[in-house]
């Protein structure tokens, strides 16, 4: 069949060509040099296959189908909260720059109201963010030349070849090790990578050595007071159920200040109370991760994202917790089997108990089972875990969790949105959380009212639609089924925005709540016993860019093919995610806002920022020790440090000093 068996002797790092020795046949033992990767079918010594199945990463333009790759500089990626993604009907999409620009040209009002048709969906162009295309050469040194995008590593001892994934080969750590070895003057030989079989033959290595090899462990992630409490609660619950399992590690992997700016219609509305609507709702964003060592390697098995709106947050969000995402993969191992829910429930109950102790009064949960193909937090879960789940089933699961909290006296009652907000007098009493359904629905209903009264006064609908066309698609799910806009505006004709208008709005919102009955759960925490003060929030700021938001994690995994569709993949992806957390790639940490000590995850969360006059980067005023007032010029602490370092000669002679020489002069003049 034209194929010969051969042993791969080596691969030249520069030319990327392989040297082989033929096995069997008349020329048994003959050597062949300079063989291209595409002519080989390597057999992985771990999985015994050439091709490792991968979920195809999103890499073509959804409009024209062109591959998004070098020499393109960048492409446009869909970014949206879950509420928006669900109402738009898509979770991922990407456009090439040409299609993006075309979409923008096609609309009069620029990006704000431009839409692009993807499949059968109309998606606002404003939901796309520019993403640089990294050349594969920069991404990975073991660039294969075939189209299968497989990456291979060779054991320095037994010379066998392995897929990175199969061998849990941490290419980033190995590269760092090699260059550290080269810098330290050590011979690069002997620092090569060893396959698992060869590693086992060596004496056990110290934790430090394992770290250098890029093997990752949950213990490398710092614990926090909250993570310790949650981890203890999980261990306790498993013990109470007489479940034995390798210890489950729980970590708070993100704990940042954040803010949810109010939507325009809420701000513009003349509320009957006469009070202005708050301009923003500050909250603390938390991410909790649970990990377990499965078959010797760490695996992320559970993740949760939550928003905590504290006592200092304005009403109606005050003292409310919103659990925005919960996701898991089924790799938790225990005896007897079948205690995944025990673990997840224990974790959630413990978290709710903690929130109550810290003075929170309500928790809101959006019961939204992922539809087939949806990815929430974990990328490419196994196909059998991606079958659509019934909402009733998920709701029943949460109710069981809340029942447990009730039994623990953490929660005293719970129900749907309507149960909680049946007697409200104004729509502004409904808490709106970042990325939540109601954050879209309530302003959309308000805007509908505005439109309706415009119809009444001048009868022009078309223009009015165009003005807010950007959100037309977002409003779609908020419209009552079959509710004809014409009929509604007829009823509202000539109605001024008075008290009856606000009652009407409350009715409309409650109608939506009735329609979405079952989609939401609101629980009331039991009041703390008399005399017991709420505990202070003792969590330090925890920020890892790659997991600070669900989207950051999902997109990182998509881009680097970090899948969770098999245990081995989950082990590999966990290793690479933990490595990225502890050793962030320069590209991602270099492109962010604010200071390394930033309390807001170095993200633009809508809170007040100020630009540095020297480096032009933006800084949260809340993260700075000193904030200039008025027109005073501002030089960020990083630039001040850099200037000091420059003056002290640390950077003398390199390109950086030239840059600083020009700006240092400006700074001296400006001060
Ligand atoms: Zn393999
Ligand atoms: Zn395109
Ligand atoms: Zn080996
Ligand atoms: Zn900051
Ligand atoms: Zn600066």
XYZ file of C-alpha atoms and ligand atoms in Angstrom:
676
model
C 0.000 0.000 0.000
C 3.011 2.248 -0.316
C 3.541 2.700 3.414
C 6.721 1.548 5.152
C 7.274 1.188 8.837
C 10.098 3.150 10.328
C 11.398 4.460 13.602
C 11.711 8.209 13.966
C 15.234 8.946 15.114
C 15.086 12.690 15.508
C 13.601 15.897 14.288
C 15.655 18.933 13.392
C 14.321 21.915 15.291
C 15.309 24.410 12.598
C 14.372 22.654 9.379
C 11.574 20.705 11.125
C 12.536 17.639 9.076
C 12.647 14.126 10.486
C 15.330 11.461 10.317
C 14.059 7.860 10.063
C 15.323 4.305 10.123
C 13.354 1.801 8.068
C 12.146 -1.367 9.772
C 11.731 -4.651 7.866
C 11.977 -5.308 4.140
C 15.140 -5.651 2.083
C 16.505 -2.298 3.222
C 15.851 -2.970 6.902
C 17.890 -0.591 9.026
C 18.525 1.924 6.250
C 18.410 5.547 7.318
C 16.445 8.282 5.589
C 17.010 11.925 6.417
C 15.023 15.098 5.747
C 11.468 13.730 5.745
C 8.614 16.209 5.924
C 5.912 15.801 8.576
C 3.194 15.479 5.944
C 4.836 12.315 4.594
C 4.670 10.630 7.981
C 1.947 8.900 9.884
C 3.345 9.023 13.366
C 2.010 6.625 15.919
C 1.508 8.115 19.339
C 3.120 5.815 21.900
C 0.308 6.596 24.322
C -2.889 6.306 22.257
C -1.322 4.284 19.410
C -2.987 6.488 16.806
C -1.830 9.072 14.324
C -4.780 11.420 14.491
C -6.210 12.696 17.722
C -9.822 13.687 17.311
C -10.530 17.289 18.119
C -13.551 19.455 18.035
C -12.875 21.693 15.096
C -11.959 25.076 16.510
C -13.973 28.005 15.197
C -11.687 29.186 12.442
C -13.730 30.234 9.411
C -15.655 33.426 8.824
C -19.340 32.674 9.451
C -20.353 34.903 6.583
C -17.981 34.159 3.701
C -16.374 30.959 4.980
C -12.806 32.176 4.556
C -10.348 30.669 7.025
C -9.371 33.165 9.693
C -5.619 32.824 9.669
C -2.366 34.520 8.879
C -1.767 36.798 6.898
C -5.027 38.303 8.210
C -4.152 40.544 11.105
C -7.327 40.105 13.084
C -10.898 38.909 12.986
C -14.114 39.841 14.818
C -15.438 37.569 17.497
C -18.947 37.481 18.988
C -18.983 38.455 22.667
C -22.223 38.589 24.596
C -23.712 37.849 27.964
C -25.811 34.736 28.278
C -29.086 36.690 28.114
C -28.048 38.313 24.872
C -26.656 35.106 23.436
C -29.877 33.284 24.207
C -32.119 35.976 22.815
C -29.983 36.156 19.676
C -29.926 32.396 19.343
C -26.161 32.089 18.897
C -23.339 31.532 21.335
C -20.334 31.833 19.051
C -19.670 33.561 15.767
C -16.738 35.137 14.003
C -16.323 37.388 11.027
C -13.386 38.272 8.849
C -12.528 41.967 8.749
C -13.914 42.310 5.219
C -17.349 41.002 6.196
C -17.325 43.101 9.336
C -16.537 46.267 7.377
C -19.139 45.414 4.775
C -21.760 45.069 7.485
C -20.801 48.450 8.854
C -20.922 50.130 5.454
C -24.377 48.741 4.830
C -25.881 50.717 7.688
C -26.371 54.421 8.017
C -25.773 54.778 11.701
C -22.394 53.039 11.912
C -21.679 50.106 14.189
C -24.361 50.929 16.744
C -27.292 49.828 14.613
C -25.604 47.626 12.013
C -26.604 43.985 11.844
C -25.105 40.998 10.169
C -27.037 37.919 9.103
C -25.520 34.697 10.396
C -27.512 31.686 9.298
C -31.074 32.736 10.034
C -30.097 35.157 12.803
C -29.731 38.914 12.732
C -26.830 39.754 15.013
C -25.864 43.321 15.952
C -22.364 44.169 14.774
C -21.733 45.949 18.063
C -21.536 42.527 19.739
C -18.323 41.693 17.893
C -14.874 42.429 19.248
C -11.677 42.585 17.288
C -9.334 39.712 18.104
C -5.778 39.569 16.843
C -4.787 36.505 14.859
C -1.659 35.048 16.289
C 0.619 33.357 13.854
C 0.784 29.710 14.606
C 4.537 30.023 14.650
C 4.219 32.215 17.728
C 1.634 29.974 19.272
C 3.501 26.708 19.259
C 6.958 25.704 18.222
C 6.014 22.162 17.212
C 4.067 23.400 14.264
C 3.000 20.387 12.242
C 2.919 20.815 8.525
C -0.191 18.788 7.902
C -3.698 20.077 8.288
C -4.597 17.941 11.268
C -3.064 20.367 13.725
C -1.577 17.630 15.801
C 1.274 18.412 18.073
C 3.925 15.875 18.900
C 6.620 15.551 21.536
C 9.502 13.090 21.593
C 10.766 11.469 24.761
C 14.429 12.336 25.319
C 15.115 8.892 26.745
C 13.207 6.244 24.783
C 12.707 8.383 21.640
C 9.015 7.512 21.318
C 6.602 10.118 19.993
C 3.434 11.257 21.720
C 0.579 13.656 21.154
C 0.914 16.573 23.552
C -2.520 15.783 24.901
C -1.891 12.048 25.334
C 1.413 12.598 27.120
C 0.219 15.664 29.072
C 3.118 17.535 27.541
C 3.132 21.162 28.663
C 4.793 22.810 25.732
C 4.897 26.271 27.321
C 6.649 24.973 30.437
C 9.049 22.850 28.393
C 10.014 25.831 26.243
C 10.566 27.927 29.367
C 12.682 25.142 30.853
C 14.805 24.869 27.715
C 15.491 28.586 27.513
C 16.185 28.802 31.252
C 18.623 25.919 30.850
C 20.299 27.615 27.898
C 20.597 30.913 29.779
C 21.961 29.235 32.862
C 24.758 27.804 30.735
C 23.585 24.237 31.367
C 23.815 21.818 28.526
C 20.378 21.633 26.939
C 20.873 17.877 26.639
C 19.637 16.130 29.715
C 16.951 18.745 30.249
C 14.800 17.092 27.604
C 11.276 15.923 28.205
C 10.602 12.368 29.428
C 7.499 10.340 28.677
C 5.489 8.952 31.582
C 6.959 5.453 31.265
C 10.500 6.823 31.471
C 9.593 9.220 34.279
C 8.315 6.292 36.342
C 11.701 4.558 36.046
C 13.424 7.566 37.648
C 13.455 8.319 41.360
C 10.418 10.388 42.400
C 10.896 14.082 41.789
C 10.401 16.956 44.184
C 7.368 19.194 43.776
C 9.624 21.944 42.446
C 10.903 19.711 39.648
C 7.395 18.682 38.700
C 6.469 22.337 38.548
C 9.358 23.064 36.181
C 8.075 20.280 33.918
C 4.761 22.108 33.834
C 2.788 19.545 35.826
C 0.035 21.417 37.579
C -1.576 20.847 40.906
C -4.517 22.542 42.620
C -2.238 23.196 45.590
C -0.352 25.717 43.455
C -3.433 27.944 43.486
C -3.544 30.006 46.672
C -6.330 29.317 49.132
C -8.581 32.068 50.437
C -10.840 32.175 53.504
C -13.899 31.497 51.323
C -12.270 28.655 49.400
C -11.207 26.995 52.657
C -14.745 27.157 54.026
C -16.214 25.749 50.807
C -13.634 22.981 50.577
C -14.268 21.965 54.187
C -18.028 21.910 53.564
C -17.583 19.655 50.530
C -15.339 17.253 52.452
C -17.849 17.210 55.298
C -20.809 16.485 52.998
C -19.006 13.634 51.239
C -18.078 12.154 54.585
C -21.652 12.483 55.828
C -22.795 10.499 52.773
C -20.081 7.920 53.483
C -18.441 8.665 50.183
C -14.738 8.085 49.844
C -12.931 10.076 47.217
C -9.624 11.690 46.462
C -9.793 15.130 48.084
C -11.769 17.755 46.200
C -9.931 21.087 46.090
C -12.021 24.232 45.979
C -10.513 27.562 44.964
C -11.812 31.084 44.552
C -10.197 31.775 41.200
C -11.637 35.235 40.740
C -12.720 37.821 43.240
C -12.822 41.238 41.656
C -14.703 44.475 42.026
C -16.978 45.059 39.088
C -19.860 47.251 38.128
C -23.025 46.944 36.132
C -23.882 50.272 34.491
C -27.597 51.068 34.309
C -29.255 50.826 30.905
C -30.197 54.087 29.201
C -34.000 53.594 29.258
C -33.837 53.105 33.031
C -31.899 56.350 33.426
C -34.091 58.337 31.051
C -37.373 57.256 32.567
C -39.166 59.737 34.774
C -39.935 57.526 37.729
C -43.103 58.265 39.640
C -41.153 58.357 42.903
C -39.229 61.309 41.468
C -35.944 59.696 42.420
C -33.218 59.296 39.830
C -32.305 55.726 38.893
C -28.821 54.664 40.103
C -26.214 55.064 37.375
C -24.449 51.828 38.273
C -24.631 48.793 40.526
C -21.244 47.883 41.967
C -20.719 44.226 42.790
C -18.039 41.701 43.542
C -17.615 39.108 40.861
C -16.595 35.667 42.055
C -15.533 32.513 40.324
C -15.292 29.259 42.243
C -13.535 26.204 40.846
C -13.540 22.636 42.147
C -10.793 20.212 41.174
C -9.955 16.605 41.867
C -6.948 14.471 41.020
C -8.323 11.784 38.750
C -5.962 8.965 37.780
C -3.035 10.966 39.029
C -3.764 14.271 37.342
C -5.740 17.335 38.336
C -9.081 17.906 36.610
C -11.400 20.899 36.881
C -14.791 19.320 37.558
C -16.985 22.268 38.488
C -17.124 26.025 38.019
C -19.464 28.733 39.179
C -19.665 32.448 38.459
C -21.573 34.730 40.806
C -22.201 38.427 41.316
C -22.482 39.735 44.877
C -24.255 43.068 45.243
C -23.420 44.160 48.776
C -24.842 46.514 51.371
C -23.157 49.478 49.652
C -24.905 48.782 46.341
C -27.990 50.939 45.646
C -31.503 49.457 45.651
C -33.010 47.326 44.259
C -29.838 45.211 43.966
C -28.757 45.740 47.580
C -27.657 42.572 49.404
C -28.497 40.286 46.514
C -26.435 37.493 45.017
C -26.891 36.463 41.413
C -25.533 33.081 40.396
C -24.856 33.665 36.738
C -23.276 30.404 35.593
C -22.833 26.917 36.957
C -21.197 24.256 34.824
C -19.575 20.896 35.424
C -17.992 17.932 33.680
C -18.567 14.394 34.886
C -15.092 13.338 35.917
C -15.574 13.332 39.693
C -14.498 9.916 41.024
C -15.786 8.437 44.248
C -16.937 5.206 45.861
C -19.755 4.430 45.772
C -20.351 6.073 42.420
C -23.084 8.559 41.635
C -22.383 11.369 44.075
C -21.691 14.216 41.693
C -24.857 15.985 42.804
C -23.888 15.497 46.441
C -20.704 17.393 45.688
C -22.247 20.202 43.612
C -25.124 20.719 46.035
C -22.818 20.780 49.033
C -20.702 23.407 47.309
C -23.656 25.603 46.364
C -25.305 25.248 49.789
C -22.047 26.159 51.491
C -21.701 29.179 49.231
C -25.256 30.314 50.004
C -24.624 29.827 53.722
C -21.515 31.945 53.395
C -23.413 34.705 51.594
C -26.050 34.716 54.311
C -23.393 34.986 57.013
C -21.943 37.952 55.141
C -25.278 39.783 55.290
C -26.832 38.953 51.930
C -30.608 38.585 51.884
C -31.508 37.074 48.512
C -30.052 34.807 45.892
C -31.246 34.781 42.289
C -30.701 31.791 40.046
C -31.408 31.660 36.350
C -32.562 28.148 35.531
C -31.308 27.907 31.984
C -30.266 24.451 30.815
C -27.779 24.613 27.960
C -29.316 23.728 24.636
C -27.626 21.189 22.401
C -24.315 22.609 21.262
C -24.210 25.408 23.845
C -20.985 25.869 25.714
C -21.225 27.619 29.071
C -17.883 27.324 30.804
C -16.317 24.023 29.760
C -15.371 23.829 26.109
C -16.237 20.696 24.151
C -17.749 18.528 26.855
C -18.346 14.884 25.894
C -21.206 14.536 23.379
C -23.332 12.527 25.825
C -23.149 15.433 28.286
C -24.278 17.903 25.678
C -27.733 16.501 25.090
C -30.416 19.068 25.820
C -31.692 18.966 29.371
C -35.254 19.762 30.348
C -35.718 22.970 32.289
C -38.039 21.223 34.756
C -35.300 18.751 35.537
C -32.716 21.444 36.174
C -35.203 23.432 38.217
C -36.006 20.385 40.322
C -32.283 19.966 40.901
C -31.919 23.550 42.143
C -35.059 23.220 44.266
C -33.576 20.183 45.962
C -30.484 22.243 46.695
C -32.632 25.067 48.099
C -34.622 22.565 50.171
C -31.350 21.462 51.694
C -30.484 25.089 52.430
C -33.891 25.442 54.030
C -33.218 22.437 56.234
C -29.933 24.073 57.217
C -31.837 27.262 58.050
C -29.898 29.223 55.427
C -32.955 29.870 53.254
C -36.451 30.411 54.637
C -38.405 30.543 51.390
C -37.946 30.474 47.664
C -40.025 30.705 44.518
C -40.224 32.218 41.052
C -39.794 35.875 40.134
C -43.533 36.497 40.353
C -43.713 35.096 43.882
C -41.041 37.576 44.880
C -42.228 40.627 42.948
C -46.006 40.206 42.951
C -46.689 43.294 45.029
C -44.222 45.770 43.548
C -45.474 49.257 42.739
C -42.827 50.190 40.201
C -40.685 48.362 37.658
C -37.609 49.941 39.227
C -38.036 47.630 42.204
C -36.877 44.704 40.080
C -33.175 44.038 40.551
C -31.257 43.955 37.285
C -28.005 41.998 37.218
C -25.243 42.144 34.672
C -26.013 39.761 31.845
C -29.335 38.737 33.381
C -32.582 38.305 31.427
C -34.332 41.131 33.279
C -31.548 43.564 32.541
C -32.704 43.257 28.934
C -36.437 42.710 29.399
C -37.273 45.622 31.706
C -35.472 48.359 29.706
C -36.897 46.879 26.488
C -40.441 47.144 27.852
C -39.691 50.715 28.898
C -38.444 51.495 25.444
C -41.532 49.888 23.922
C -43.605 52.268 25.992
C -41.573 55.190 24.746
C -42.109 54.037 21.179
C -45.794 53.538 21.776
C -46.294 57.055 23.036
C -44.338 58.310 20.043
C -46.800 56.450 17.843
C -49.598 58.163 19.653
C -48.207 61.620 19.158
C -46.881 61.590 15.625
C -47.721 58.220 14.141
C -44.241 57.561 12.810
C -43.026 54.108 13.735
C -40.291 53.511 11.211
C -37.872 56.227 12.290
C -38.390 55.447 15.912
C -37.462 51.819 15.226
C -34.320 52.907 13.456
C -33.113 55.031 16.317
C -32.951 52.042 18.600
C -32.454 49.454 15.887
C -29.320 48.227 17.589
C -31.353 46.622 20.293
C -34.248 45.495 18.117
C -32.989 41.934 18.046
C -32.362 41.951 21.770
C -35.888 42.939 22.472
C -37.353 40.119 20.481
C -37.784 37.630 23.341
C -39.195 40.318 25.592
C -42.228 40.776 23.395
C -45.177 38.779 24.612
C -45.930 35.919 22.251
C -48.361 37.127 19.632
C -48.548 40.557 21.234
C -49.050 42.848 18.277
C -47.214 46.120 18.684
C -50.027 47.918 16.900
C -52.704 46.801 19.317
C -50.588 47.772 22.280
C -49.836 51.232 20.974
C -53.509 51.729 20.221
C -54.306 51.127 23.837
C -51.592 53.503 24.981
C -52.404 56.263 22.548
C -52.024 59.663 24.073
C -51.241 58.295 27.524
C -48.822 60.555 29.335
C -46.101 58.967 31.454
C -47.977 59.220 34.682
C -48.828 56.873 37.496
C -51.137 54.758 35.372
C -48.246 54.394 32.914
C -46.040 52.941 35.626
C -48.760 50.547 36.735
C -49.112 49.441 33.167
C -45.375 48.812 33.041
C -45.493 46.744 36.213
C -48.286 44.699 34.644
C -46.212 44.118 31.560
C -43.164 43.050 33.518
C -45.272 40.725 35.637
C -46.780 39.271 32.489
C -43.249 38.428 31.384
C -42.559 36.901 34.779
C -45.612 34.722 34.380
C -44.472 33.716 30.918
C -40.985 32.918 32.191
C -42.296 31.204 35.310
C -39.913 28.338 35.907
C -36.938 30.132 34.386
C -35.890 31.815 37.606
C -35.578 31.034 41.270
C -35.326 33.631 44.001
C -34.532 32.518 47.523
C -34.763 34.575 50.694
C -31.996 33.950 53.180
C -33.075 33.426 56.771
C -32.319 36.540 58.805
C -29.258 36.265 61.004
C -30.082 35.571 64.663
C -30.640 38.649 66.823
C -27.411 40.275 67.797
C -25.353 38.496 65.139
C -23.569 40.958 62.912
C -22.850 40.066 59.284
C -19.284 38.885 58.789
C -16.967 41.187 56.915
C -15.967 40.110 53.421
C -12.518 38.695 54.125
C -11.677 37.701 50.568
C -8.579 39.252 49.048
C -8.665 40.337 45.425
C -8.052 37.286 43.273
C -7.578 37.855 39.591
C -6.498 35.520 36.817
C -7.332 37.017 33.467
C -8.004 33.670 31.848
C -10.782 32.758 34.313
C -12.008 36.179 35.478
C -15.031 35.801 33.264
C -16.795 32.817 31.802
C -16.158 34.184 28.343
C -12.450 34.651 28.919
C -12.136 31.019 29.944
C -14.318 29.639 27.164
C -12.592 31.693 24.492
C -9.154 30.772 25.760
C -10.085 27.103 25.602
C -11.545 27.440 22.110
C -8.504 29.230 20.802
C -6.080 26.708 22.236
C -8.198 23.597 21.657
C -8.431 22.920 25.397
C -11.303 20.455 25.348
C -13.084 18.438 28.016
C -14.451 15.617 25.857
C -12.362 12.859 27.436
C -10.646 12.389 30.770
C -7.231 12.746 29.155
C -8.261 15.924 27.371
C -9.724 17.279 30.624
C -6.425 16.545 32.387
C -4.472 18.240 29.617
C -6.811 21.250 29.448
C -6.770 21.618 33.233
C -2.976 21.599 33.213
C -2.850 24.256 30.507
C -5.518 26.447 32.150
C -3.778 26.328 35.539
C -0.476 27.090 33.825
C -2.032 30.052 32.025
C -3.402 31.285 35.359
C -0.029 31.114 37.084
C 2.160 32.019 34.103
C -0.012 34.206 31.871
C 1.105 34.571 28.277
C 2.702 37.932 27.664
C 0.204 38.773 24.961
C -2.819 38.590 27.225
C -1.371 40.291 30.289
C 0.257 42.987 28.179
C -2.971 44.093 26.580
C -4.983 44.890 29.668
C -5.952 47.943 31.634
C -4.878 49.274 34.993
C -2.239 48.027 37.421
C -1.084 44.477 38.151
C -2.706 44.979 41.581
C -6.032 45.932 39.937
C -9.112 44.957 41.947
C -11.270 44.728 38.829
C -9.470 42.008 36.911
C -7.770 44.588 34.640
C -10.976 44.843 32.637
C -13.067 47.778 31.467
C -16.141 47.070 33.554
C -17.755 50.435 32.979
C -16.464 52.010 36.179
C -14.553 55.298 36.222
C -11.153 55.183 34.523
C -8.433 57.708 33.832
C -5.806 57.669 31.069
C -2.099 58.017 31.749
C -0.543 60.945 29.878
C 2.607 58.953 29.173
C 1.577 55.410 28.252
C -2.045 56.186 27.277
C -3.267 53.143 29.174
C -6.420 53.408 31.306
C -6.587 53.012 35.075
C -9.556 52.564 37.417
C -9.615 55.544 39.717
C -10.541 53.179 42.548
C -7.316 51.209 42.051
C -5.028 54.246 42.369
C -3.678 55.577 45.645
C -3.930 59.132 44.413
C -6.392 60.429 41.884
C -5.639 63.754 40.194
C -8.479 66.230 40.325
C -9.731 68.347 37.475
C -7.391 69.023 34.580
C -4.268 67.939 36.389
C -2.085 65.715 34.255
C -1.830 62.092 35.308
C 1.159 59.782 35.077
C 0.417 56.227 36.139
C 2.456 54.452 38.848
C 3.896 52.088 36.219
C 5.320 54.995 34.244
C 6.573 56.667 37.408
C 8.371 53.431 38.332
C 9.722 53.061 34.818
C 11.017 56.620 34.921
C 12.745 56.014 38.235
C 14.262 52.840 36.848
C 15.379 54.744 33.779
C 17.013 57.469 35.808
C 18.759 54.860 37.892
C 20.133 53.418 34.685
C 18.462 50.033 34.824
C 17.263 50.233 31.266
C 20.169 52.165 29.807
C 21.062 51.101 26.326
C 17.986 49.225 25.198
C 15.129 50.315 23.011
C 12.985 50.987 26.035
C 15.317 53.682 27.296
C 14.978 55.568 24.027
C 11.233 55.539 24.397
C 11.510 56.693 27.966
C 14.062 59.350 27.058
C 11.492 61.064 24.892
C 8.664 60.768 27.399
C 10.836 61.489 30.420
C 11.563 64.894 28.951
C 7.848 65.556 28.614
C 7.259 64.464 32.146
C 9.945 66.727 33.502
C 8.459 69.616 31.565
C 4.922 68.873 32.614
C 5.550 68.723 36.312
Zn -1.982 10.019 21.304
Zn -15.919 36.915 5.820
Zn 10.277 7.635 27.260
Zn -8.079 48.567 38.302
Zn 1.512 55.272 32.216
